[in-house]
């Protein structure tokens, strides 16, 4: 499970397979710059939301849970069942708690593909925009930022009519993909107090050991 969560970070969040995406013909970036900006502006306007998620890992293993998102930089994934896993970003850092294994790992949010979902002003332009595909029902935007997270990339899938986010696919440096599909989404929600709080004291020992 810890390995699968690490892949969710890009080393992490209806499944779209990597083969299907790589094999499909992508619309030239220059052909739809306005549409990419329109989607980015719409997604940026959603300042908070919550809902359910299903995560499908590289071996088609599935886990479920609830998520909360708040711009800028805050998100929480609570995994259902007995995994005891929570993923929390507080705007600066991202932590993966595994209560079952009693581990807690801290990462710089800026070094994970999830940052691209959480920026206050989402940017789907420039060198980070690798491709855009419009199949009439959905729009798939592939993003990467080598300077931030190496060879990992993220593909975001939006509903063509509403422009709302439906899922994202994270591909790590080994080409392994993790898909996160969201549903029952509510926008403009207020997350419970403490939702995005990271216990840095609990991570201090780990941080010291890894410096």
Backbone as CSV, one residue per row, in Angstrom:
resi,resn,N_x,N_y,N_z,CA_x,CA_y,CA_z,C_x,C_y,C_z
1,UNK,0.830,-1.213,0.000,0.000,0.000,0.000,0.859,1.255,0.000
2,UNK,1.956,1.254,0.824,2.810,2.433,0.872,3.428,2.707,-0.487
3,UNK,3.790,1.616,-1.197,4.350,1.771,-2.544,3.328,2.382,-3.484
4,UNK,2.062,1.926,-3.376,1.015,2.423,-4.249,0.743,3.895,-3.986
5,UNK,0.761,4.302,-2.730,0.540,5.712,-2.399,1.679,6.569,-2.925
6,UNK,2.879,6.059,-2.861,4.006,6.820,-3.398,3.813,7.088,-4.876
7,UNK,3.258,6.119,-5.595,3.006,6.317,-7.010,1.911,7.333,-7.231
8,UNK,1.000,7.449,-6.283,-0.050,8.451,-6.382,0.527,9.847,-6.358
9,UNK,1.699,10.020,-5.719,2.346,11.319,-5.655,3.191,11.585,-6.897
10,UNK,3.272,10.648,-7.756,4.025,10.856,-8.980,5.412,10.313,-8.823
11,UNK,5.571,9.629,-7.959,6.855,8.964,-7.743,6.667,7.509,-7.716
12,UNK,1.307,9.636,-6.406,0.028,9.605,-5.850,-0.403,9.784,-6.922
13,UNK,-4.138,10.499,-7.635,-4.917,10.988,-7.051,-5.388,10.487,-8.598
14,UNK,-14.779,4.284,-14.473,-14.188,4.790,-15.669,-12.687,4.980,-15.590
15,UNK,-11.692,4.093,-15.660,-10.243,4.100,-15.649,-9.737,4.325,-17.059
16,UNK,-8.781,5.249,-17.198,-8.165,5.515,-18.493,-6.808,4.841,-18.520
17,UNK,-6.579,3.945,-19.388,-5.322,3.197,-19.429,-4.240,4.006,-20.113
18,UNK,-3.017,3.749,-19.731,-1.896,4.450,-20.353,-1.780,4.079,-21.820
19,UNK,-2.077,2.817,-22.154,-1.960,2.391,-23.539,-2.954,3.123,-24.422
20,UNK,-4.173,3.292,-23.911,-5.195,3.975,-24.696,-4.825,5.422,-24.918
21,UNK,-4.267,6.056,-23.873,-3.915,7.463,-23.990,-2.728,7.663,-24.911
22,UNK,-1.728,6.770,-24.802,-0.544,6.925,-25.631,-0.845,6.618,-27.087
23,UNK,-1.824,5.736,-27.324,-2.139,5.351,-28.680,-3.066,6.308,-29.379
24,UNK,-3.781,7.120,-28.625,-4.744,8.041,-29.237,-4.009,9.198,-29.887
25,UNK,-4.566,9.737,-30.940,-3.969,10.898,-31.594,-4.310,12.141,-30.802
26,UNK,-3.277,12.926,-30.480,-3.453,14.109,-29.672,-3.581,15.343,-30.553
27,UNK,-4.533,16.207,-30.214,-4.679,17.460,-30.930,-3.449,18.326,-30.705
28,UNK,-2.961,18.970,-31.718,-1.793,19.822,-31.575,-2.067,20.902,-30.547
29,UNK,-1.053,21.185,-29.738,-1.216,22.181,-28.686,-1.640,23.526,-29.262
30,UNK,-1.056,23.877,-30.397,-1.351,25.179,-30.989,-2.780,25.283,-31.496
31,UNK,-3.461,24.109,-31.630,-4.804,24.116,-32.202,-5.881,24.471,-31.191
32,UNK,-5.550,24.391,-29.900,-6.594,24.643,-28.911,-6.093,25.393,-27.684
33,UNK,-5.303,26.458,-27.858,-4.789,27.173,-26.692,-5.883,27.859,-25.897
34,UNK,-6.922,28.358,-26.586,-8.001,29.047,-25.886,-8.781,28.062,-25.034
35,UNK,-9.039,26.877,-25.557,-9.786,25.888,-24.809,-9.027,25.438,-23.569
36,UNK,-7.735,25.254,-23.695,-6.933,24.878,-22.544,-7.019,25.956,-21.467
37,UNK,-6.959,27.216,-21.875,-7.049,28.316,-20.920,-8.445,28.380,-20.300
38,UNK,-9.468,28.115,-21.098,-10.835,28.126,-20.578,-11.023,27.076,-19.490
39,UNK,-10.473,25.892,-19.738,-10.571,24.822,-18.747,-9.780,25.188,-17.496
40,UNK,-8.584,25.729,-17.684,-7.766,26.125,-16.539,-8.466,27.185,-15.698
41,UNK,-9.078,28.160,-16.355,-9.783,29.223,-15.633,-10.988,28.665,-14.880
42,UNK,-11.709,27.733,-15.512,-12.862,27.122,-14.846,-12.421,26.323,-13.626
43,UNK,-11.400,25.523,-13.783,-10.906,24.710,-12.665,-10.368,25.597,-11.550
44,UNK,-9.693,26.684,-11.919,-9.167,27.619,-10.913,-10.285,28.269,-10.115
45,UNK,-11.452,28.440,-10.737,-12.572,29.109,-10.066,-13.191,28.239,-8.967
46,UNK,-12.902,26.947,-8.989,-13.405,26.047,-7.950,-12.426,26.108,-6.781
47,UNK,-12.775,26.891,-5.775,-11.855,27.132,-4.662,-11.881,26.031,-3.614
48,UNK,-12.959,25.270,-3.571,-13.016,24.149,-2.627,-14.006,23.121,-3.137
49,UNK,-13.744,21.866,-2.803,-14.678,20.805,-3.156,-14.380,19.570,-2.331
50,UNK,-15.351,18.666,-2.293,-15.182,17.397,-1.595,-15.942,16.334,-2.360
51,UNK,-15.635,15.085,-2.083,-16.327,14.007,-2.764,-15.698,12.662,-2.455
52,UNK,-16.083,11.665,-3.237,-15.538,10.315,-3.111,-14.491,10.095,-4.200
53,UNK,-13.588,9.158,-3.952,-12.616,8.813,-4.979,-12.384,7.311,-5.018
54,UNK,-12.008,6.850,-6.197,-11.562,5.471,-6.397,-10.184,5.546,-7.033
55,UNK,-9.228,4.901,-6.414,-7.859,4.892,-6.931,-7.550,3.519,-7.511
56,UNK,-7.093,3.513,-8.757,-6.701,2.279,-9.426,-5.202,2.316,-9.671
57,UNK,-4.497,1.345,-9.104,-3.048,1.328,-9.190,-2.511,0.629,-10.425
58,UNK,-1.188,0.536,-10.536,-0.548,-0.051,-11.718,-0.964,-1.491,-12.008
59,UNK,-1.348,-2.235,-10.977,-1.761,-3.626,-11.152,-3.275,-3.774,-11.095
60,UNK,-3.986,-2.668,-11.318,-5.453,-2.629,-11.323,-6.048,-2.830,-9.941
61,UNK,-5.230,-2.756,-8.902,-5.747,-2.820,-7.539,-6.497,-1.533,-7.233
62,UNK,-7.608,-1.633,-6.493,-8.450,-0.469,-6.251,-8.632,-0.204,-4.768
63,UNK,-8.617,1.077,-4.429,-8.927,1.535,-3.076,-9.879,2.719,-3.201
64,UNK,-10.644,2.958,-2.145,-11.651,4.020,-2.157,-11.483,4.921,-0.949
65,UNK,-12.167,6.063,-0.994,-12.129,6.953,0.141,-12.833,8.273,-0.133
66,UNK,-12.577,9.236,0.753,-13.138,10.577,0.653,-12.010,11.576,0.501
67,UNK,-12.306,12.685,-0.201,-11.296,13.721,-0.345,-11.899,15.092,-0.084
68,UNK,-11.027,16.011,0.308,-11.356,17.425,0.480,-10.257,18.228,-0.205
69,UNK,-10.644,19.267,-0.936,-9.677,20.121,-1.622,-10.006,21.575,-1.348
70,UNK,-8.963,22.361,-1.098,-9.143,23.791,-0.870,-7.925,24.528,-1.424
71,UNK,-8.184,25.497,-2.292,-7.078,26.282,-2.845,-6.703,27.417,-1.898
72,UNK,-5.413,27.793,-1.915,-4.333,27.154,-2.664,-3.632,26.068,-1.850
73,UNK,-3.301,24.990,-2.502,-2.361,24.011,-1.963,-2.842,23.014,-0.942
74,UNK,-4.150,22.920,-0.689,-4.603,22.034,0.376,-5.479,20.910,-0.159
75,UNK,-5.185,19.704,0.289,-5.991,18.550,-0.091,-5.847,17.478,0.976
76,UNK,-6.856,16.628,1.086,-6.777,15.492,1.998,-7.502,14.308,1.375
77,UNK,-6.833,13.149,1.385,-7.425,11.888,0.960,-7.470,10.962,2.162
78,UNK,-8.660,10.549,2.538,-8.831,9.571,3.608,-9.215,8.241,2.978
79,UNK,-8.338,7.261,3.077,-8.598,5.959,2.463,-9.494,5.112,3.360
80,UNK,-10.483,4.481,2.735,-11.438,3.664,3.481,-10.813,2.325,3.862
81,UNK,-11.543,1.579,4.718,-11.078,0.261,5.102,-10.055,0.316,6.217
82,UNK,-9.230,-0.700,6.263,-8.284,-0.840,7.366,-6.864,-0.418,6.992
83,UNK,-6.719,0.279,5.878,-5.381,0.695,5.469,-4.790,1.722,6.428
84,UNK,-5.662,2.561,7.012,-5.177,3.574,7.941,-4.361,4.659,7.270
85,UNK,-4.583,4.883,5.986,-3.766,5.845,5.236,-4.515,7.156,5.020
86,UNK,-3.809,8.248,5.240,-4.298,9.581,4.912,-3.192,10.327,4.182
87,UNK,-3.559,11.081,3.170,-2.622,11.933,2.445,-3.092,13.364,2.634
88,UNK,-2.206,14.220,3.158,-2.600,15.590,3.504,-1.585,16.582,2.941
89,UNK,-2.087,17.626,2.290,-1.254,18.746,1.860,-1.782,20.003,2.535
90,UNK,-0.873,20.793,3.115,-1.284,21.988,3.853,-0.913,23.287,3.152
91,UNK,-0.494,23.184,1.891,-0.095,24.374,1.145,1.400,24.471,0.964
92,UNK,2.131,23.800,1.818,3.595,23.822,1.747,4.168,22.417,1.594
93,UNK,3.644,21.518,2.368,4.141,20.151,2.391,3.020,19.167,2.133
94,UNK,3.419,17.935,1.820,2.472,16.844,1.663,2.971,15.668,2.500
95,UNK,2.081,15.098,3.294,2.470,13.990,4.164,1.614,12.771,3.862
96,UNK,2.224,11.600,3.954,1.517,10.333,3.819,1.571,9.627,5.167
97,UNK,0.421,9.571,5.840,0.312,8.870,7.112,-0.138,7.430,6.851
98,UNK,0.536,6.494,7.473,0.107,5.099,7.439,0.028,4.622,8.885
99,UNK,-1.175,4.690,9.445,-1.342,4.339,10.859,-1.121,2.857,11.103
100,UNK,-1.436,2.045,10.103,-1.268,0.600,10.243,0.208,0.238,10.381
101,UNK,1.043,0.866,9.548,2.483,0.606,9.594,3.226,1.566,10.512
102,UNK,2.491,2.549,11.041,3.061,3.548,11.934,4.206,4.298,11.259
103,UNK,3.938,4.753,10.023,4.926,5.548,9.300,4.317,6.888,8.908
104,UNK,5.180,7.853,8.692,4.750,9.195,8.320,5.846,9.804,7.463
105,UNK,5.534,10.053,6.189,6.549,10.559,5.271,6.146,11.932,4.737
106,UNK,7.092,12.832,4.757,6.841,14.220,4.394,7.561,14.568,3.103
107,UNK,6.860,15.297,2.200,7.425,15.724,0.928,7.124,17.204,0.723
108,UNK,7.962,17.853,-0.064,7.659,19.220,-0.487,6.535,19.151,-1.517
109,UNK,5.445,19.873,-1.309,4.317,19.839,-2.236,4.744,20.239,-3.640
110,UNK,5.680,21.172,-3.738,6.129,21.670,-5.038,6.828,20.606,-5.865
111,UNK,7.212,19.496,-5.235,7.903,18.428,-5.939,6.976,17.272,-6.291
112,UNK,5.681,17.467,-6.198,4.716,16.427,-6.554,3.769,16.947,-7.640
113,UNK,3.297,16.060,-8.532,2.354,16.491,-9.574,1.052,17.043,-9.009
114,UNK,0.720,16.715,-7.754,-0.514,17.221,-7.169,-0.520,18.740,-7.080
115,UNK,0.659,19.337,-7.068,0.744,20.797,-7.039,-0.010,21.407,-8.210
116,UNK,-0.013,20.713,-9.364,-0.669,21.241,-10.558,-2.177,21.297,-10.407
117,UNK,-2.736,20.497,-9.478,-4.166,20.530,-9.224,-4.528,21.594,-8.196
118,UNK,-3.549,21.977,-7.373,-3.849,22.760,-6.176,-3.457,24.225,-6.253
119,UNK,-2.767,24.625,-7.319,-2.391,26.033,-7.430,-3.631,26.925,-7.405
120,UNK,-3.495,28.118,-6.858,-4.606,29.061,-6.826,-5.029,29.444,-8.236
121,UNK,-4.051,29.601,-9.104,-4.294,29.898,-10.511,-3.683,28.772,-11.327
122,UNK,-4.530,27.856,-11.782,-4.048,26.705,-12.536,-3.543,27.161,-13.904
123,UNK,-2.399,26.629,-14.306,-1.763,27.056,-15.549,-1.600,25.862,-16.486
124,UNK,-2.316,25.881,-17.610,-2.204,24.835,-18.616,-1.537,25.394,-19.872
125,UNK,-0.447,26.102,-19.704,0.206,26.721,-20.848,1.708,26.491,-20.789
126,UNK,2.400,26.984,-21.798,3.850,26.907,-21.824,4.365,25.485,-21.976
127,UNK,5.583,25.264,-21.500,6.248,23.980,-21.676,5.605,22.860,-20.882
128,UNK,4.862,23.203,-19.819,4.267,22.134,-19.011,3.090,21.463,-19.723
129,UNK,2.478,22.136,-20.700,1.384,21.541,-21.460,1.971,20.664,-22.563
130,UNK,1.799,19.350,-22.426,2.385,18.410,-23.369,1.419,17.998,-24.468
131,UNK,0.149,17.901,-24.163,-0.819,17.523,-25.194,-2.227,17.801,-24.695
132,UNK,-3.152,17.884,-25.643,-4.561,18.061,-25.310,-5.392,17.274,-26.314
133,UNK,-6.340,16.516,-25.824,-7.186,15.697,-26.677,-8.641,15.984,-26.349
134,UNK,-9.437,16.207,-27.368,-10.876,16.436,-27.226,-11.589,15.374,-28.048
135,UNK,-12.271,14.415,-27.355,-12.943,13.356,-28.089,-14.448,13.585,-28.186
136,UNK,-14.891,14.793,-27.822,-16.304,15.130,-27.900,-17.056,14.916,-26.605
137,UNK,-16.582,13.994,-25.761,-17.218,13.719,-24.466,-16.360,14.204,-23.314
138,UNK,-15.055,14.184,-23.532,-14.141,14.617,-22.483,-12.898,15.230,-23.106
139,UNK,-12.198,15.994,-22.289,-10.953,16.625,-22.715,-9.852,16.130,-21.790
140,UNK,-8.774,15.644,-22.381,-7.644,15.132,-21.605,-6.456,16.058,-21.811
141,UNK,-5.966,16.614,-20.726,-4.829,17.525,-20.775,-3.656,16.880,-20.041
142,UNK,-2.566,16.708,-20.755,-1.369,16.100,-20.175,-0.373,17.191,-19.808
143,UNK,0.115,17.142,-18.572,1.028,18.148,-18.051,2.268,17.493,-17.473
144,UNK,3.387,18.172,-17.584,4.631,17.707,-16.984,5.500,18.911,-16.667
145,UNK,6.346,18.751,-15.677,7.272,19.810,-15.292,8.548,19.141,-14.801
146,UNK,9.459,18.915,-15.697,10.671,18.153,-15.394,11.485,18.781,-14.271
147,UNK,11.514,20.113,-14.212,12.308,20.788,-13.187,11.751,20.551,-11.793
148,UNK,10.442,20.260,-11.705,9.808,20.067,-10.404,9.757,18.606,-9.986
149,UNK,9.345,17.708,-10.905,9.220,16.299,-10.503,9.682,15.330,-11.581
150,UNK,10.786,15.656,-12.226,11.461,14.721,-13.109,10.598,14.227,-14.256
151,UNK,10.631,12.922,-14.459,9.945,12.317,-15.589,8.495,11.941,-15.293
152,UNK,7.979,12.254,-14.118,6.573,12.001,-13.813,5.698,12.995,-14.573
153,UNK,4.463,12.599,-14.852,3.526,13.526,-15.495,2.118,13.236,-15.010
154,UNK,1.217,14.152,-15.281,-0.174,14.009,-14.866,-1.081,14.340,-16.048
155,UNK,-2.084,13.515,-16.254,-3.106,13.773,-17.271,-4.431,14.003,-16.561
156,UNK,-5.054,15.137,-16.830,-6.302,15.512,-16.178,-7.452,15.380,-17.168
157,UNK,-8.516,14.719,-16.731,-9.657,14.437,-17.600,-10.848,15.284,-17.158
158,UNK,-11.359,16.109,-18.072,-12.460,17.018,-17.777,-13.677,16.658,-18.624
159,UNK,-14.858,16.814,-18.043,-16.096,16.634,-18.789,-16.195,17.714,-19.866
160,UNK,-16.507,17.320,-21.093,-16.512,18.273,-22.209,-17.609,19.331,-22.063
161,UNK,-18.747,18.962,-21.464,-19.877,19.886,-21.364,-19.732,20.837,-20.174
162,UNK,-19.466,20.285,-18.998,-19.411,21.112,-17.786,-18.021,21.660,-17.504
163,UNK,-16.988,21.052,-18.115,-15.579,21.376,-17.877,-15.118,20.995,-16.475
164,UNK,-15.915,20.214,-15.752,-15.542,19.786,-14.406,-14.544,18.640,-14.466
165,UNK,-13.647,18.599,-13.480,-12.663,17.529,-13.381,-13.349,16.216,-13.031
166,UNK,-12.989,15.148,-13.754,-13.550,13.822,-13.511,-12.524,12.843,-12.954
167,UNK,-11.305,12.920,-13.450,-10.260,12.015,-12.967,-8.896,12.558,-13.358
168,UNK,-7.856,11.982,-12.766,-6.508,12.290,-13.217,-5.679,11.017,-13.187
169,UNK,-4.691,10.977,-14.057,-3.829,9.810,-14.207,-2.394,10.263,-13.992
170,UNK,-1.733,9.676,-13.000,-0.350,9.994,-12.709,0.543,8.898,-13.267
171,UNK,1.547,9.287,-14.016,2.504,8.343,-14.575,3.875,8.644,-13.987
172,UNK,4.476,7.629,-13.353,5.759,7.865,-12.696,6.908,7.689,-13.672
173,UNK,8.119,7.838,-13.154,9.303,7.794,-14.010,9.532,6.423,-14.638
174,UNK,8.870,5.390,-14.103,8.993,4.046,-14.668,7.867,3.727,-15.643
175,UNK,6.961,4.691,-15.852,5.854,4.478,-16.762,4.644,3.821,-16.116
176,UNK,4.671,3.625,-14.807,3.548,3.027,-14.091,2.487,4.094,-13.826
177,UNK,1.221,3.728,-14.018,0.147,4.705,-13.891,-0.759,4.417,-12.703
178,UNK,-1.245,5.480,-12.112,-2.251,5.422,-11.055,-3.361,6.383,-11.442
179,UNK,-4.589,5.896,-11.460,-5.743,6.705,-11.848,-6.616,6.978,-10.634
180,UNK,-7.018,8.213,-10.475,-7.941,8.601,-9.409,-9.192,9.185,-10.057
181,UNK,-10.328,8.531,-9.843,-11.615,8.973,-10.374,-12.455,9.526,-9.235
182,UNK,-13.009,10.720,-9.418,-13.787,11.335,-8.341,-15.268,11.362,-8.709
183,UNK,-16.119,11.319,-7.679,-17.566,11.312,-7.886,-18.247,11.955,-6.690
184,UNK,-19.564,12.197,-6.832,-20.347,12.834,-5.759,-19.686,14.122,-5.280
185,UNK,-19.190,14.880,-6.248,-18.422,16.083,-5.925,-19.342,17.244,-5.572
186,UNK,-18.994,17.932,-4.489,-19.683,19.149,-4.080,-18.675,20.286,-4.059
187,UNK,-19.024,21.387,-4.699,-18.138,22.536,-4.742,-18.536,23.578,-3.700
188,UNK,-17.575,24.407,-3.312,-17.839,25.474,-2.351,-18.117,24.984,-0.957
189,UNK,-17.561,23.839,-0.595,-17.811,23.271,0.732,-16.750,23.742,1.721
190,UNK,-17.125,23.734,2.980,-16.180,24.080,4.041,-15.728,22.793,4.725
191,UNK,-14.445,22.528,4.666,-13.912,21.319,5.276,-13.914,21.454,6.796
192,UNK,-14.072,20.354,7.524,-14.029,20.394,8.993,-12.705,20.972,9.488
193,UNK,-12.744,21.633,10.614,-11.540,22.225,11.187,-10.480,21.155,11.396
194,UNK,-9.259,21.489,11.035,-8.146,20.561,11.208,-7.940,19.603,10.048
195,UNK,-8.762,19.698,9.013,-8.668,18.758,7.892,-7.292,18.768,7.235
196,UNK,-6.702,19.948,7.102,-5.450,20.065,6.356,-4.235,20.306,7.269
197,UNK,-4.350,19.963,8.523,-3.264,20.186,9.482,-2.274,19.024,9.431
198,UNK,-1.002,19.346,9.298,0.070,18.351,9.351,0.786,18.467,10.683
199,UNK,1.004,17.349,11.330,1.730,17.314,12.602,3.225,17.246,12.290
200,UNK,3.863,18.414,12.211,5.278,18.448,11.853,6.160,17.853,12.935
201,UNK,5.730,17.949,14.178,6.516,17.359,15.254,6.628,15.848,15.072
202,UNK,5.555,15.233,14.612,5.552,13.781,14.397,6.467,13.383,13.250
203,UNK,6.772,14.347,12.369,7.624,14.057,11.214,9.074,14.487,11.402
204,UNK,9.356,15.161,12.511,10.686,15.745,12.685,11.793,14.700,12.641
205,UNK,11.560,13.579,13.286,12.578,12.535,13.323,12.866,12.000,11.916
206,UNK,11.813,11.817,11.150,11.985,11.330,9.774,12.738,12.355,8.934
207,UNK,12.379,13.617,9.050,13.020,14.663,8.271,14.494,14.758,8.587
208,UNK,14.823,14.659,9.858,16.232,14.729,10.275,17.013,13.557,9.723
209,UNK,16.378,12.387,9.710,17.056,11.175,9.264,17.293,11.169,7.758
210,UNK,16.475,11.931,7.014,16.573,11.887,5.540,17.309,13.091,4.962
211,UNK,17.744,14.004,5.784,18.467,15.169,5.257,19.903,14.798,4.904
